[in-house]
mmCIF file of C-alpha atoms in Angstrom:
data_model
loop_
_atom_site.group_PDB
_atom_site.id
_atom_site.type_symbol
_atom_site.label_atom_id
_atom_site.label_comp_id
_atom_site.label_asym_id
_atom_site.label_seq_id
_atom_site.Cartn_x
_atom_site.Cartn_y
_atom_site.Cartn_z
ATOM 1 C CA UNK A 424 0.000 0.000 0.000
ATOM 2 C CA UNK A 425 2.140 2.526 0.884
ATOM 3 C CA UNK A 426 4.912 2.064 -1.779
ATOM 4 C CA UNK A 427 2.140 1.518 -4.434
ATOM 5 C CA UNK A 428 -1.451 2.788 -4.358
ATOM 6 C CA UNK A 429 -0.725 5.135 -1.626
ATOM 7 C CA UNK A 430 2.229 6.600 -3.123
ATOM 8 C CA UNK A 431 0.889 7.044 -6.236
ATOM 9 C CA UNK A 432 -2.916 8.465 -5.162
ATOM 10 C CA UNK A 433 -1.902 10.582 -1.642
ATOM 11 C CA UNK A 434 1.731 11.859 -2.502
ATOM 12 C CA UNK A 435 1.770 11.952 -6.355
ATOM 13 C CA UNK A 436 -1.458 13.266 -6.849
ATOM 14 C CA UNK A 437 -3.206 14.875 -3.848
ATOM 15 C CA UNK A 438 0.068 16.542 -3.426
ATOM 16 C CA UNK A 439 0.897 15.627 0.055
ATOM 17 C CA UNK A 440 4.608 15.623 0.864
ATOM 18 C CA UNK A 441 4.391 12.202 2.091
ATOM 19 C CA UNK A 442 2.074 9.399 3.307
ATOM 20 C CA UNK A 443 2.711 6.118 5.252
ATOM 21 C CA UNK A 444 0.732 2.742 6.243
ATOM 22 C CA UNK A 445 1.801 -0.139 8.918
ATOM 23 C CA UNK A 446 0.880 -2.886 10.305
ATOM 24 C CA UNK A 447 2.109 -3.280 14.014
ATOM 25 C CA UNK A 448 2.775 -6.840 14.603
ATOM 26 C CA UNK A 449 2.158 -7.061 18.444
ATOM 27 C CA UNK A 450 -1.164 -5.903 18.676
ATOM 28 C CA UNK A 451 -2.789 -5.940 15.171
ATOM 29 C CA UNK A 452 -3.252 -1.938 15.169
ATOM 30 C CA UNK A 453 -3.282 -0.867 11.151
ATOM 31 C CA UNK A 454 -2.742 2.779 10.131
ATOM 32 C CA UNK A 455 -2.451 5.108 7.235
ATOM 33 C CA UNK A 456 -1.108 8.992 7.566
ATOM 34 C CA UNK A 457 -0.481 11.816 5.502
ATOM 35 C CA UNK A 458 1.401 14.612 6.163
ATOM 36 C CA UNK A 459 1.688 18.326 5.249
ATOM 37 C CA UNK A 460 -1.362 17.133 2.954
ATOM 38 C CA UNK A 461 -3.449 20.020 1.060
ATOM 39 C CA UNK A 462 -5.857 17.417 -0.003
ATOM 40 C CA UNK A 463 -7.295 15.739 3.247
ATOM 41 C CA UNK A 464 -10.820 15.148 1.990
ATOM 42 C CA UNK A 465 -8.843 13.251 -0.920
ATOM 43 C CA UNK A 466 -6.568 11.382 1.416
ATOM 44 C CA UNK A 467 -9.557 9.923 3.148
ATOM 45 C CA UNK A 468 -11.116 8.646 -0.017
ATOM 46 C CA UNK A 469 -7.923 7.115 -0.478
ATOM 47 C CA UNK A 470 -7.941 5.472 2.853
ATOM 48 C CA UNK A 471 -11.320 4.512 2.141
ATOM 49 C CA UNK A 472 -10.271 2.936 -0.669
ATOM 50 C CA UNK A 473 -7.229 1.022 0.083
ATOM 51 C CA UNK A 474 -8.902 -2.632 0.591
ATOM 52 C CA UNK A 475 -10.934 -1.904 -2.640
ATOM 53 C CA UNK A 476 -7.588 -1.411 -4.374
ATOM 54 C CA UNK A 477 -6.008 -4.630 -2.735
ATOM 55 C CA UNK A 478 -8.686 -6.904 -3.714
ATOM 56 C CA UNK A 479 -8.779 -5.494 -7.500
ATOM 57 C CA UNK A 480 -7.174 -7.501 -10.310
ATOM 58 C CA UNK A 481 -4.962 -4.820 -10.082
ATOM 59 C CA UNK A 482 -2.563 -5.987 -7.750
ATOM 60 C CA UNK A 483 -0.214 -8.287 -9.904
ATOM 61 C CA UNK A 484 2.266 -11.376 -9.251
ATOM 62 C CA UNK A 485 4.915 -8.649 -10.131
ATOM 63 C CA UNK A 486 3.597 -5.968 -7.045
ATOM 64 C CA UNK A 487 3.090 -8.867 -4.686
ATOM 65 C CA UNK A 488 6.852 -9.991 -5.315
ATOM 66 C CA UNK A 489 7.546 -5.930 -4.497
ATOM 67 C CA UNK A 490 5.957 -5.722 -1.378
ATOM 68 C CA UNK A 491 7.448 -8.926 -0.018
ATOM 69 C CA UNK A 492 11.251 -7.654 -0.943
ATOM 70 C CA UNK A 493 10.086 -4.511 0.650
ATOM 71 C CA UNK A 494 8.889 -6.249 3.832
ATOM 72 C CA UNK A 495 11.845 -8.171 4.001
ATOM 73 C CA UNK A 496 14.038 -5.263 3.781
ATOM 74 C CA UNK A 497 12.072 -3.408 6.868
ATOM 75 C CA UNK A 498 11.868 -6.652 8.602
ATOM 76 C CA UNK A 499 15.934 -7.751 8.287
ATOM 77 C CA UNK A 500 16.738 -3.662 7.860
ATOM 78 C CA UNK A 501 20.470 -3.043 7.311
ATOM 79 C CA UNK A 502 23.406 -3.489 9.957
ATOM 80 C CA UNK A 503 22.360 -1.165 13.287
ATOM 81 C CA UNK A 504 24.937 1.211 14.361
ATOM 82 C CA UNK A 505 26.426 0.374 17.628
ATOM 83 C CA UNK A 506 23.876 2.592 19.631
ATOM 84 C CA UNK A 507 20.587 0.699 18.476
ATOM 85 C CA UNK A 508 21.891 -2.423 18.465
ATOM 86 C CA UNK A 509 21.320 -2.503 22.488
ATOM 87 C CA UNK A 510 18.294 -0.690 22.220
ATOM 88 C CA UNK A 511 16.960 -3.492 19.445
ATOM 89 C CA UNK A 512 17.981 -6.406 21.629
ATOM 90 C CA UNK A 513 16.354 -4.903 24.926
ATOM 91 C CA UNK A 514 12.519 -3.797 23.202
ATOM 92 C CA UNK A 515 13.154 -7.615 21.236
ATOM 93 C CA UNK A 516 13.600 -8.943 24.627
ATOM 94 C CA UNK A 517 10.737 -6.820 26.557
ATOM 95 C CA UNK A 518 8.656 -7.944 23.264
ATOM 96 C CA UNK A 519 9.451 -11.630 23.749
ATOM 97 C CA UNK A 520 11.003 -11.888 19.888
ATOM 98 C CA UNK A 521 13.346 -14.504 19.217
ATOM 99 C CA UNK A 522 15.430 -15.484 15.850
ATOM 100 C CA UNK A 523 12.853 -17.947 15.425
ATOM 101 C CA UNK A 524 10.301 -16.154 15.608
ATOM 102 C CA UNK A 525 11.348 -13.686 13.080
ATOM 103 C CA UNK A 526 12.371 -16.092 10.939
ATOM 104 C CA UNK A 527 8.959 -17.472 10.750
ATOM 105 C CA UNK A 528 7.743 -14.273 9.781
ATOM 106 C CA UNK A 529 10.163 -14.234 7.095
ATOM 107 C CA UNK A 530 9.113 -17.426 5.997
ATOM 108 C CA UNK A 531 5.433 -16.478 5.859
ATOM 109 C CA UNK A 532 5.744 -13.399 4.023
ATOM 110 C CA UNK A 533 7.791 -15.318 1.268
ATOM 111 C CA UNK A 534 5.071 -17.863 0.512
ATOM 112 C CA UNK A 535 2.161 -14.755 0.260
ATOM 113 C CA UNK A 536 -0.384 -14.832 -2.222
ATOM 114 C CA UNK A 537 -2.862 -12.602 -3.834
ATOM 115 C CA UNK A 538 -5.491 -14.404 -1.752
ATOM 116 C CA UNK A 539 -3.571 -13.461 1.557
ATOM 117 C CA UNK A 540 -3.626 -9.562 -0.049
ATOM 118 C CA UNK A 541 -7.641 -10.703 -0.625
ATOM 119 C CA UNK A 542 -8.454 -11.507 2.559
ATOM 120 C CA UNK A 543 -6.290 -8.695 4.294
ATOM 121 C CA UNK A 544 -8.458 -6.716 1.530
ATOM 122 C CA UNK A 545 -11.849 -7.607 2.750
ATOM 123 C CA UNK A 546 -10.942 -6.851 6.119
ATOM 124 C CA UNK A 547 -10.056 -3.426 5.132
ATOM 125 C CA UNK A 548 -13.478 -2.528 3.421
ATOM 126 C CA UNK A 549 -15.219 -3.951 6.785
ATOM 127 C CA UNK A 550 -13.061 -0.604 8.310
ATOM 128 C CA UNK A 551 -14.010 2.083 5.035
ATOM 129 C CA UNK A 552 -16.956 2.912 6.529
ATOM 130 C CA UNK A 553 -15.964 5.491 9.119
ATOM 131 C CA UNK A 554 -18.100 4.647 12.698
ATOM 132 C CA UNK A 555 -15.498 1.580 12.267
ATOM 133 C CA UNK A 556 -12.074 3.722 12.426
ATOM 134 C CA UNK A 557 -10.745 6.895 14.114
ATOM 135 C CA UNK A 558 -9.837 9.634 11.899
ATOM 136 C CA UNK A 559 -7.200 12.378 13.667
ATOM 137 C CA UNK A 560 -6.345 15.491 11.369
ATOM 138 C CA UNK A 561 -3.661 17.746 12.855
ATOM 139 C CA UNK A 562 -3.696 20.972 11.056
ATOM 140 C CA UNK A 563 -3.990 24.815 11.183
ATOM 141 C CA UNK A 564 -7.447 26.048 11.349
ATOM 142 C CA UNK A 565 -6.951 27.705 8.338
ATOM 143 C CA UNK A 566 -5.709 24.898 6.556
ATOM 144 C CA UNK A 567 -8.473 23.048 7.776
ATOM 145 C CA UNK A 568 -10.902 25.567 6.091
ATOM 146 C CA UNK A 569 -8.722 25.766 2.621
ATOM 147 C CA UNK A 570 -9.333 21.874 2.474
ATOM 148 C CA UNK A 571 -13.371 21.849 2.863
ATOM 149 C CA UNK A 572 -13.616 20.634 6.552
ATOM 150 C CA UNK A 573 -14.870 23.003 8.946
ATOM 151 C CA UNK A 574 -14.445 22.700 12.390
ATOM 152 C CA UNK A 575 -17.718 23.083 14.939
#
């Protein structure tokens, strides 16, 4: 998502200087932010839209074998500098992560397929309709008011 569709829709054309989605592994929680966004009203279509996008045809062998690479990459990162390496190995240890537990989730994400980006899909329109998620804008009033929203 956030390497493809919300790339391409939130920072490329709404114009926002940068957007961001994640998936936190210990509890579940799933998020999607913009920031320094002109087009809010926009953005939140796009969010809205993100598990109709998944579940199209659209997503390809080819985008599938992108995302894994790229969740590989944030998952194995590249060598820590001396000063995070503690850091890493203490919140690993308060988390109760092991090197076999990561390497299961390595092995996972290498055997996805489009019906895993399906179902994560389907469980993303459940969430478009807004009573189901929390929506937080941090702005300027007067941004606020250039974008359409108005505050009460």
């Amino acid at each position: 998502l956030k390497k493809g569709y919300l790339w391409e829709t939130v920072r490329a054309k709404n114009g926002a200087y940068g957007v961001m989605a994640g998936l936190d592994k210990t509890d579940g929680f799933f998020y999607m932010v913009s920031y320094r966004d002109p087009q809010v009203l926009m953005t939140i279509d796009a969010f809205k839209n993100a598990g109709k996008y998944l579940y199209d045809e659209r997503v390809t062998t080819k985008s599938i074998k992108t995302a894994i690479i790229g969740c590989i990459g944030e998952l194995d990162g590249s060598a820590l500098p001396p000063r995070e390496v503690g850091w890493t190995s203490f919140y690993r240890w308060l988390s109760g992560s092991s090197a076999s537990k990561r390497q299961k989730w390595r092995d996972e994400l290498l055997e996805t397929k489009r019906s895993d980006f399906q179902a994560f899909a389907l469980k993303l329109q459940k969430l478009s309709g807004i009573g189901d998620a929390t929506i937080a804008i941090i702005s300027s009033e007067q941004n606020l008011n250039s974008s359409g929203l108005l505050l009460t």
